Amino acid sequence: MKRWLLLGLTLVLATASARAQEEYPVARLLTRFKFEQLNGGIVIIKATLNDLKDTLNFILDTGSGGISLDTLTAAYYKLPLTPSERTVRGIGGVKSLHFYNGGILHLPGLTVERLDFHINDYEILSEVYGIRVDGIIGYSFFRRYVVSLNYDTQEMAVYAPGSYAYPRNGFLLKPTFANIPVTRHEIGDLKDYFSNFYFDTGAGLCVMFSRKFIDDSVFLNPRRKIVTTQVEGIAGKITMKLSVMKRIKIGNHSFRKVPIHIYDDSVNVFNYPYLVGLLGSDLLRRFNLVINYPEQSIHLTPNTHIRERFDYSYTGMNLYFIEGKVMVTEVHQGSPAEQAGLQPGDIIFGINNNFSNNIQQYKNLLQQEGQKLRIILFRNNAPMLVELKVGTILR
C-alpha cells in the first residue's frame, strides 16, 4: 500500500513539475552576435529597420524608457511621424515626442516587430563617438527578452523569456522597475550611505550624482578636488563637476577612488531623494551582465576588467567629430588644455605619432594622466604644435 502511495505521489509531483515547465520553460537562445564597444563602455549594436538595406547603429541603453530613432535618420528614410503629448525627461532637460509607430527591427538572427520609436536628435552623440548614432534601444526591447552582455568577448546573446541558468561566480540584483531599473548600493566618502541609483548602460561614465544630494548630505569630503567638465544629454551639452569618491560596493565587490560626475538636476530626472544618481557603463562594464527584465533581475559576473584602473585624466577640453574633423569645441578656464594654449575651433591633426583622425583613439591617448603629449593642430588653416600635460582629478 505504501509503495502505491509513494508511486502516486511521485506521479503527482512529476505532473506538477511538467506543468510548471510548460508554463515557464527554460530560456531559449534566439541569437548571439558581436557588438562594438566605445569609450566609457558604451555598447553599439548594428541592425536594420523594416525592409531598408542600410545598417544602422544603436546604443544599447538600460537607461532608456523606450526605443528611439535619430531625427535625421527618420527624415532621411521619410518615415511617417505621429505627434504626441508625451514628453521624455532625461539628462539635460525635457523634450516633446514624435513617434514612428509599428517599426520592425532586424538584429543579427532576430526580428523584433511592433516597435514604436520616439524621435530624438542624436547628432551630438554622433559627434562625440565619431560614428553615426541612428538610435537607442531601451525598455521596449529589454522587456521582451533575456539579454546577456559579455564584455570580455564583446558578444550579446538574446533569449526567449524563461528559466535562466546564471553563472555561479556572480550575484543577482533585484531592481525596482518602472521603465528603468533602480538598484541600491553602499557608497562611502566622508560619510557612508545606502542609496538608490538608475542602472544605466547608456551613460559613458562611472557614477553620476544629483547636485541636490551632494548639497544636502555630508557625503563628499570637502577637500576633494573638483573640476569642470562637460557631458552630452538629450538636450545637448551639459556642464558638470567631476571629482572622486572613496568607494562604492556592488554586490560583494568594492571599488575605490571612483570618478564621479555631479549634475545640477534642475528637472529632477533622478527623483531625488528617492534616487541620488546613476551607475554608468564605465563601471558596469567590469561585469558581464544578464539583463532579465521579465524576471525583474540583473545578474553580474566579474570579468577581466574588474580591477582595471579608472580614468582619472583631466584635460579640460571637449573633442567632437564634426564634418570629418576632430575639433576642440570647449576649453575650460584654468585647465591643462588652456595652459597648453588650445582654443575652441582648433582641428586636431595628430597626437604623438597617431594621425588616424579617429576620435576614439585620440581620447584614449588623452586618458594618460601625467603624460606629456605632442599635439599637432590646425588653427585658421595654419599648422601648430603644442605640448599638453594631461592632468588628474586625484588630489
GROMACS .gro file of C-alpha atoms in nm:
model
  395
    1MET     CA    1   0.000   0.000   0.000
    2LYS     CA    2   0.280   0.243   0.094
    3ARG     CA    3   0.456   0.165  -0.233
    4TRP     CA    4   0.144   0.259  -0.429
    5LEU     CA    5   0.106   0.579  -0.229
    6LEU     CA    6   0.470   0.672  -0.295
    7LEU     CA    7   0.431   0.594  -0.663
    8GLY     CA    8   0.116   0.805  -0.678
    9LEU     CA    9   0.289   1.096  -0.503
   10THR     CA   10   0.582   1.069  -0.744
   11LEU     CA   11   0.345   1.081  -1.040
   12VAL     CA   12   0.167   1.387  -0.897
   13LEU     CA   13   0.497   1.570  -0.837
   14ALA     CA   14   0.623   1.479  -1.185
   15THR     CA   15   0.300   1.603  -1.342
   16ALA     CA   16   0.319   1.929  -1.144
   17SER     CA   17   0.682   1.976  -1.249
   18ALA     CA   18   0.594   1.910  -1.615
   19ARG     CA   19   0.309   2.162  -1.597
   20ALA     CA   20   0.542   2.421  -1.437
   21GLN     CA   21   0.795   2.369  -1.716
   22GLU     CA   22   0.522   2.409  -1.976
   23GLU     CA   23   0.407   2.731  -1.812
   24TYR     CA   24   0.760   2.864  -1.763
   25PRO     CA   25   1.009   2.686  -1.990
   26VAL     CA   26   1.385   2.715  -1.994
   27ALA     CA   27   1.507   3.036  -2.160
   28ARG     CA   28   1.580   2.954  -2.525
   29LEU     CA   29   1.874   3.109  -2.711
   30LEU     CA   30   1.747   3.312  -3.006
   31THR     CA   31   2.065   3.474  -3.135
   32ARG     CA   32   2.423   3.561  -3.045
   33PHE     CA   33   2.635   3.826  -3.216
   34LYS     CA   34   2.925   4.067  -3.167
   35PHE     CA   35   2.888   4.426  -3.050
   36GLU     CA   36   3.120   4.725  -3.068
   37GLN     CA   37   3.239   4.897  -2.752
   38LEU     CA   38   3.315   5.269  -2.744
   39ASN     CA   39   3.485   5.495  -2.487
   40GLY     CA   40   3.326   5.465  -2.146
   41GLY     CA   41   3.191   5.115  -2.213
   42ILE     CA   42   2.910   5.225  -2.447
   43VAL     CA   43   2.770   4.928  -2.643
   44ILE     CA   44   2.686   4.973  -3.012
   45ILE     CA   45   2.482   4.708  -3.193
   46LYS     CA   46   2.405   4.704  -3.563
   47ALA     CA   47   2.058   4.645  -3.704
   48THR     CA   48   1.834   4.723  -4.000
   49LEU     CA   49   1.489   4.879  -3.998
   50ASN     CA   50   1.188   4.740  -4.184
   51ASP     CA   51   1.292   4.644  -4.539
   52LEU     CA   52   1.567   4.907  -4.561
   53LYS     CA   53   1.907   4.773  -4.663
   54ASP     CA   54   2.128   5.021  -4.475
   55THR     CA   55   2.283   4.906  -4.147
   56LEU     CA   56   2.209   5.138  -3.856
   57ASN     CA   57   2.399   5.193  -3.529
   58PHE     CA   58   2.210   5.172  -3.200
   59ILE     CA   59   2.328   5.234  -2.843
   60LEU     CA   60   2.208   4.962  -2.604
   61ASP     CA   61   2.074   5.155  -2.306
   62THR     CA   62   1.903   5.030  -1.990
   63GLY     CA   63   1.861   5.398  -1.903
   64SER     CA   64   1.615   5.447  -2.188
   65GLY     CA   65   1.245   5.403  -2.112
   66GLY     CA   66   1.159   5.304  -2.470
   67ILE     CA   67   1.328   5.283  -2.809
   68SER     CA   68   1.419   5.573  -3.037
   69LEU     CA   69   1.546   5.689  -3.373
   70ASP     CA   70   1.757   5.988  -3.463
   71THR     CA   71   1.576   6.282  -3.620
   72LEU     CA   72   1.796   6.288  -3.931
   73THR     CA   73   1.769   5.910  -3.974
   74ALA     CA   74   1.389   5.930  -3.964
   75ALA     CA   75   1.391   6.221  -4.210
   76TYR     CA   76   1.635   6.051  -4.448
   77TYR     CA   77   1.411   5.744  -4.480
   78LYS     CA   78   1.094   5.959  -4.491
   79LEU     CA   79   0.933   5.773  -4.204
   80PRO     CA   80   0.580   5.889  -4.119
   81LEU     CA   81   0.581   6.054  -3.777
   82THR     CA   82   0.293   6.100  -3.535
   83PRO     CA   83   0.296   6.392  -3.288
   84SER     CA   84   0.203   6.322  -2.928
   85GLU     CA   85   0.152   6.498  -2.598
   86ARG     CA   86   0.411   6.276  -2.431
   87THR     CA   87   0.750   6.404  -2.322
   88VAL     CA   88   1.081   6.244  -2.239
   89ARG     CA   89   1.277   6.365  -1.938
   90GLY     CA   90   1.647   6.300  -1.930
   91ILE     CA   91   1.989   6.444  -1.854
   92GLY     CA   92   1.974   6.794  -1.996
   93GLY     CA   93   1.602   6.865  -1.992
   94VAL     CA   94   1.254   6.768  -2.113
   95LYS     CA   95   1.153   6.725  -2.478
   96SER     CA   96   0.820   6.671  -2.654
   97LEU     CA   97   0.794   6.349  -2.855
   98HIS     CA   98   0.702   6.244  -3.206
   99PHE     CA   99   0.669   5.873  -3.283
  100TYR     CA  100   0.729   5.635  -3.569
  101ASN     CA  101   0.488   5.355  -3.490
  102GLY     CA  102   0.494   4.987  -3.582
  103GLY     CA  103   0.856   4.962  -3.689
  104ILE     CA  104   1.038   4.630  -3.740
  105LEU     CA  105   1.395   4.597  -3.615
  106HIS     CA  106   1.620   4.328  -3.761
  107LEU     CA  107   1.912   4.231  -3.537
  108PRO     CA  108   2.157   3.961  -3.649
  109GLY     CA  109   1.945   3.644  -3.624
  110LEU     CA  110   1.642   3.812  -3.466
  111THR     CA  111   1.347   4.019  -3.590
  112VAL     CA  112   1.160   4.237  -3.340
  113GLU     CA  113   0.819   4.361  -3.456
  114ARG     CA  114   0.562   4.619  -3.344
  115LEU     CA  115   0.806   4.876  -3.206
  116ASP     CA  116   0.702   5.237  -3.151
  117PHE     CA  117   1.012   5.455  -3.188
  118HIS     CA  118   1.020   5.802  -3.038
  119ILE     CA  119   1.223   6.055  -3.239
  120ASN     CA  120   1.514   6.245  -3.088
  121ASP     CA  121   1.818   6.436  -3.211
  122TYR     CA  122   2.137   6.231  -3.165
  123GLU     CA  123   2.370   6.438  -3.383
  124ILE     CA  124   2.571   6.536  -3.077
  125LEU     CA  125   2.624   6.168  -2.987
  126SER     CA  126   2.749   6.103  -3.340
  127GLU     CA  127   2.997   6.387  -3.295
  128VAL     CA  128   3.109   6.258  -2.954
  129TYR     CA  129   3.176   5.900  -3.066
  130GLY     CA  130   3.282   5.961  -3.424
  131ILE     CA  131   3.026   5.719  -3.567
  132ARG     CA  132   2.671   5.772  -3.685
  133VAL     CA  133   2.429   5.706  -3.396
  134ASP     CA  134   2.091   5.621  -3.551
  135GLY     CA  135   1.903   5.538  -3.235
  136ILE     CA  136   1.887   5.397  -2.884
  137ILE     CA  137   1.749   5.059  -2.781
  138GLY     CA  138   1.597   5.051  -2.433
  139TYR     CA  139   1.298   4.923  -2.239
  140SER     CA  140   1.077   4.841  -2.541
  141PHE     CA  141   1.334   4.577  -2.639
  142PHE     CA  142   1.458   4.461  -2.298
  143ARG     CA  143   1.109   4.386  -2.164
  144ARG     CA  144   1.064   4.111  -2.427
  145TYR     CA  145   1.384   3.913  -2.374
  146VAL     CA  146   1.665   3.795  -2.151
  147VAL     CA  147   1.980   3.974  -2.271
  148SER     CA  148   2.337   3.866  -2.195
  149LEU     CA  149   2.631   4.107  -2.242
  150ASN     CA  150   2.983   3.963  -2.233
  151TYR     CA  151   3.233   4.249  -2.223
  152ASP     CA  152   3.526   4.007  -2.246
  153THR     CA  153   3.427   3.864  -2.584
  154GLN     CA  154   3.212   4.165  -2.685
  155GLU     CA  155   2.920   3.934  -2.753
  156MET     CA  156   2.550   3.985  -2.694
  157ALA     CA  157   2.309   3.691  -2.661
  158VAL     CA  158   1.929   3.716  -2.666
  159TYR     CA  159   1.700   3.454  -2.512
  160ALA     CA  160   1.327   3.400  -2.507
  161PRO     CA  161   1.195   3.457  -2.152
  162GLY     CA  162   1.219   3.157  -1.923
  163SER     CA  163   1.423   2.992  -1.652
  164TYR     CA  164   1.784   3.106  -1.699
  165ALA     CA  165   2.090   2.929  -1.557
  166TYR     CA  166   2.300   3.219  -1.425
  167PRO     CA  167   2.679   3.176  -1.387
  168ARG     CA  168   2.774   3.051  -1.041
  169ASN     CA  169   3.052   3.300  -0.977
  170GLY     CA  170   2.825   3.603  -0.999
  171PHE     CA  171   2.544   3.761  -0.799
  172LEU     CA  172   2.187   3.870  -0.857
  173LEU     CA  173   2.039   4.216  -0.817
  174LYS     CA  174   1.662   4.258  -0.782
  175PRO     CA  175   1.597   4.611  -0.906
  176THR     CA  176   1.288   4.817  -0.858
  177PHE     CA  177   1.141   4.863  -1.204
  178ALA     CA  178   0.944   5.131  -1.377
  179ASN     CA  179   1.086   5.153  -1.728
  180ILE     CA  180   1.439   5.193  -1.594
  181PRO     CA  181   1.592   4.957  -1.334
  182VAL     CA  182   1.679   5.107  -0.996
  183THR     CA  183   1.938   4.930  -0.780
  184ARG     CA  184   2.056   5.000  -0.426
  185HIS     CA  185   2.423   5.020  -0.328
  186GLU     CA  186   2.652   5.121  -0.043
  187ILE     CA  187   2.861   5.430  -0.110
  188GLY     CA  188   3.121   5.599   0.104
  189ASP     CA  189   3.333   5.911   0.122
  190LEU     CA  190   3.321   6.145   0.421
  191LYS     CA  191   3.011   5.951   0.527
  192ASP     CA  192   2.854   5.616   0.426
  193TYR     CA  193   2.509   5.578   0.269
  194PHE     CA  194   2.287   5.309   0.118
  195SER     CA  195   2.133   5.479  -0.184
  196ASN     CA  196   1.925   5.412  -0.496
  197PHE     CA  197   2.069   5.456  -0.845
  198TYR     CA  198   1.948   5.416  -1.201
  199PHE     CA  199   2.125   5.121  -1.364
  200ASP     CA  200   2.226   5.289  -1.690
  201THR     CA  201   2.438   5.113  -1.954
  202GLY     CA  202   2.390   5.410  -2.187
  203ALA     CA  203   2.583   5.658  -1.969
  204GLY     CA  204   2.953   5.656  -2.060
  205LEU     CA  205   3.083   5.727  -1.710
  206CYS     CA  206   3.115   5.557  -1.371
  207VAL     CA  207   2.876   5.730  -1.130
  208MET     CA  208   2.667   6.044  -1.157
  209PHE     CA  209   2.518   6.219  -0.853
  210SER     CA  210   2.245   6.475  -0.827
  211ARG     CA  211   2.386   6.806  -0.706
  212LYS     CA  212   2.093   6.814  -0.461
  213PHE     CA  213   2.224   6.502  -0.286
  214ILE     CA  214   2.578   6.641  -0.264
  215ASP     CA  215   2.450   6.973  -0.126
  216ASP     CA  216   2.204   6.819   0.122
  217SER     CA  217   2.428   6.546   0.260
  218VAL     CA  218   2.769   6.537   0.423
  219PHE     CA  219   2.872   6.265   0.179
  220LEU     CA  220   3.155   6.420  -0.022
  221ASN     CA  221   3.474   6.518   0.155
  222PRO     CA  222   3.511   6.898   0.113
  223ARG     CA  223   3.882   6.851   0.050
  224ARG     CA  224   3.810   6.660  -0.272
  225LYS     CA  225   3.943   6.815  -0.591
  226ILE     CA  226   3.654   6.926  -0.812
  227VAL     CA  227   3.696   7.033  -1.176
  228THR     CA  228   3.460   7.140  -1.452
  229THR     CA  229   3.375   6.906  -1.736
  230GLN     CA  230   3.109   6.857  -1.999
  231VAL     CA  231   2.885   6.566  -2.097
  232GLU     CA  232   2.607   6.519  -2.352
  233GLY     CA  233   2.237   6.467  -2.278
  234ILE     CA  234   1.907   6.465  -2.466
  235ALA     CA  235   1.903   6.846  -2.479
  236GLY     CA  236   2.268   6.891  -2.580
  237LYS     CA  237   2.587   6.978  -2.394
  238ILE     CA  238   2.576   6.999  -2.016
  239THR     CA  239   2.841   7.142  -1.784
  240MET     CA  240   2.906   6.925  -1.478
  241LYS     CA  241   3.155   6.888  -1.198
  242LEU     CA  242   3.399   6.598  -1.188
  243SER     CA  243   3.559   6.452  -0.877
  244VAL     CA  244   3.631   6.123  -0.697
  245MET     CA  245   3.459   5.937  -0.413
  246LYS     CA  246   3.617   5.695  -0.171
  247ARG     CA  247   3.426   5.379  -0.260
  248ILE     CA  248   3.114   5.207  -0.390
  249LYS     CA  249   3.009   4.850  -0.326
  250ILE     CA  250   2.829   4.647  -0.593
  251GLY     CA  251   2.737   4.303  -0.468
  252ASN     CA  252   3.043   4.178  -0.283
  253HIS     CA  253   3.283   4.391  -0.486
  254SER     CA  254   3.414   4.721  -0.358
  255PHE     CA  255   3.560   4.980  -0.593
  256ARG     CA  256   3.781   5.255  -0.452
  257LYS     CA  257   3.867   5.603  -0.576
  258VAL     CA  258   3.578   5.604  -0.819
  259PRO     CA  259   3.532   5.903  -1.055
  260ILE     CA  260   3.200   6.082  -1.010
  261HIS     CA  261   3.008   6.342  -1.209
  262ILE     CA  262   2.789   6.592  -1.024
  263TYR     CA  263   2.484   6.712  -1.216
  264ASP     CA  264   2.267   7.014  -1.137
  265ASP     CA  265   1.940   6.821  -1.181
  266SER     CA  266   1.701   7.112  -1.236
  267VAL     CA  267   1.420   6.893  -1.380
  268ASN     CA  268   1.471   6.623  -1.112
  269VAL     CA  269   1.544   6.336  -1.351
  270PHE     CA  270   1.668   6.135  -1.053
  271ASN     CA  271   1.350   6.185  -0.847
  272TYR     CA  272   1.565   6.293  -0.554
  273PRO     CA  273   1.558   6.199  -0.268
  274TYR     CA  274   1.433   5.855  -0.384
  275LEU     CA  275   1.735   5.829  -0.615
  276VAL     CA  276   2.068   6.006  -0.578
  277GLY     CA  277   2.205   5.941  -0.927
  278LEU     CA  278   2.301   5.669  -1.172
  279LEU     CA  279   2.558   5.396  -1.231
  280GLY     CA  280   2.711   5.419  -1.579
  281SER     CA  281   2.873   5.184  -1.826
  282ASP     CA  282   3.236   5.263  -1.736
  283LEU     CA  283   3.167   5.095  -1.401
  284LEU     CA  284   2.916   4.831  -1.517
  285ARG     CA  285   3.142   4.706  -1.800
  286ARG     CA  286   3.360   4.546  -1.532
  287PHE     CA  287   3.092   4.278  -1.505
  288ASN     CA  288   2.934   4.052  -1.763
  289LEU     CA  289   2.561   4.117  -1.740
  290VAL     CA  290   2.245   3.915  -1.777
  291ILE     CA  291   1.962   4.167  -1.802
  292ASN     CA  292   1.638   3.983  -1.729
  293TYR     CA  293   1.350   4.231  -1.730
  294PRO     CA  294   1.082   3.956  -1.750
  295GLU     CA  295   1.202   3.831  -1.408
  296GLN     CA  296   1.296   4.181  -1.288
  297SER     CA  297   1.653   4.066  -1.226
  298ILE     CA  298   2.004   4.166  -1.331
  299HIS     CA  299   2.291   3.922  -1.283
  300LEU     CA  300   2.651   4.042  -1.267
  301THR     CA  301   2.963   3.828  -1.307
  302PRO     CA  302   3.308   3.988  -1.255
  303ASN     CA  303   3.509   3.982  -1.576
  304THR     CA  304   3.867   4.055  -1.680
  305HIS     CA  305   3.806   4.432  -1.646
  306ILE     CA  306   3.707   4.412  -1.277
  307ARG     CA  307   4.033   4.564  -1.147
  308GLU     CA  308   4.114   4.795  -1.434
  309ARG     CA  309   4.229   5.138  -1.333
  310PHE     CA  310   3.967   5.411  -1.354
  311ASP     CA  311   4.010   5.710  -1.582
  312TYR     CA  312   4.136   5.996  -1.363
  313SER     CA  313   4.261   6.209  -1.652
  314TYR     CA  314   4.161   6.570  -1.697
  315THR     CA  315   4.237   6.796  -1.994
  316GLY     CA  316   3.953   7.047  -1.964
  317MET     CA  317   3.873   7.038  -2.333
  318ASN     CA  318   3.600   6.869  -2.535
  319LEU     CA  319   3.652   6.699  -2.868
  320TYR     CA  320   3.383   6.639  -3.129
  321PHE     CA  321   3.396   6.477  -3.472
  322ILE     CA  322   3.246   6.746  -3.696
  323GLU     CA  323   3.238   6.730  -4.077
  324GLY     CA  324   3.509   6.466  -4.083
  325LYS     CA  325   3.745   6.651  -3.847
  326VAL     CA  326   3.831   6.614  -3.477
  327MET     CA  327   3.760   6.959  -3.337
  328VAL     CA  328   3.814   7.125  -2.999
  329THR     CA  329   3.479   7.283  -2.907
  330GLU     CA  330   3.531   7.396  -2.545
  331VAL     CA  331   3.832   7.477  -2.329
  332HIS     CA  332   3.768   7.529  -1.958
  333GLN     CA  333   3.935   7.810  -1.771
  334GLY     CA  334   4.247   7.710  -1.576
  335SER     CA  335   4.255   7.362  -1.732
  336PRO     CA  336   4.561   7.182  -1.873
  337ALA     CA  337   4.424   7.246  -2.224
  338GLU     CA  338   4.406   7.621  -2.165
  339GLN     CA  339   4.756   7.621  -2.016
  340ALA     CA  340   4.881   7.440  -2.327
  341GLY     CA  341   4.731   7.711  -2.547
  342LEU     CA  342   4.448   7.511  -2.707
  343GLN     CA  343   4.144   7.707  -2.823
  344PRO     CA  344   3.790   7.630  -2.938
  345GLY     CA  345   3.789   7.571  -3.313
  346ASP     CA  346   4.131   7.403  -3.321
  347ILE     CA  347   4.141   7.098  -3.551
  348ILE     CA  348   4.341   6.805  -3.411
  349PHE     CA  349   4.558   6.658  -3.685
  350GLY     CA  350   4.758   6.416  -3.471
  351ILE     CA  351   4.861   6.326  -3.115
  352ASN     CA  352   5.217   6.197  -3.074
  353ASN     CA  353   5.259   5.960  -3.369
  354ASN     CA  354   4.888   5.891  -3.415
  355PHE     CA  355   4.742   6.061  -3.723
  356SER     CA  356   4.437   5.836  -3.757
  357ASN     CA  357   4.175   6.112  -3.735
  358ASN     CA  358   3.995   5.865  -3.507
  359ILE     CA  359   3.835   6.047  -3.213
  360GLN     CA  360   3.813   5.726  -3.009
  361GLN     CA  361   4.190   5.671  -3.038
  362TYR     CA  362   4.267   6.035  -2.958
  363LYS     CA  363   4.051   6.021  -2.646
  364ASN     CA  364   4.233   5.707  -2.532
  365LEU     CA  365   4.565   5.890  -2.561
  366LEU     CA  366   4.426   6.182  -2.360
  367GLN     CA  367   4.338   5.947  -2.073
  368GLN     CA  368   4.703   5.903  -1.972
  369GLU     CA  369   4.725   6.138  -1.674
  370GLY     CA  370   5.066   6.288  -1.612
  371GLN     CA  371   5.181   6.225  -1.968
  372LYS     CA  372   5.316   6.500  -2.194
  373LEU     CA  373   5.154   6.476  -2.536
  374ARG     CA  374   5.263   6.650  -2.858
  375ILE     CA  375   4.950   6.768  -3.039
  376ILE     CA  376   4.965   6.881  -3.400
  377LEU     CA  377   4.668   7.102  -3.483
  378PHE     CA  378   4.540   7.346  -3.740
  379ARG     CA  379   4.419   7.691  -3.634
  380ASN     CA  380   4.283   7.918  -3.906
  381ASN     CA  381   4.427   7.668  -4.159
  382ALA     CA  382   4.779   7.716  -4.017
  383PRO     CA  383   4.962   7.419  -3.856
  384MET     CA  384   5.075   7.443  -3.494
  385LEU     CA  385   5.246   7.219  -3.240
  386VAL     CA  386   5.151   7.233  -2.872
  387GLU     CA  387   5.251   7.024  -2.573
  388LEU     CA  388   4.981   6.919  -2.329
  389LYS     CA  389   5.044   6.763  -1.991
  390VAL     CA  390   4.735   6.560  -1.903
  391GLY     CA  391   4.604   6.649  -1.558
  392THR     CA  392   4.428   6.436  -1.298
  393ILE     CA  393   4.119   6.463  -1.080
  394LEU     CA  394   4.305   6.297  -0.794
  395ARG     CA  395   4.441   6.536  -0.536
   0.00000   0.00000   0.00000
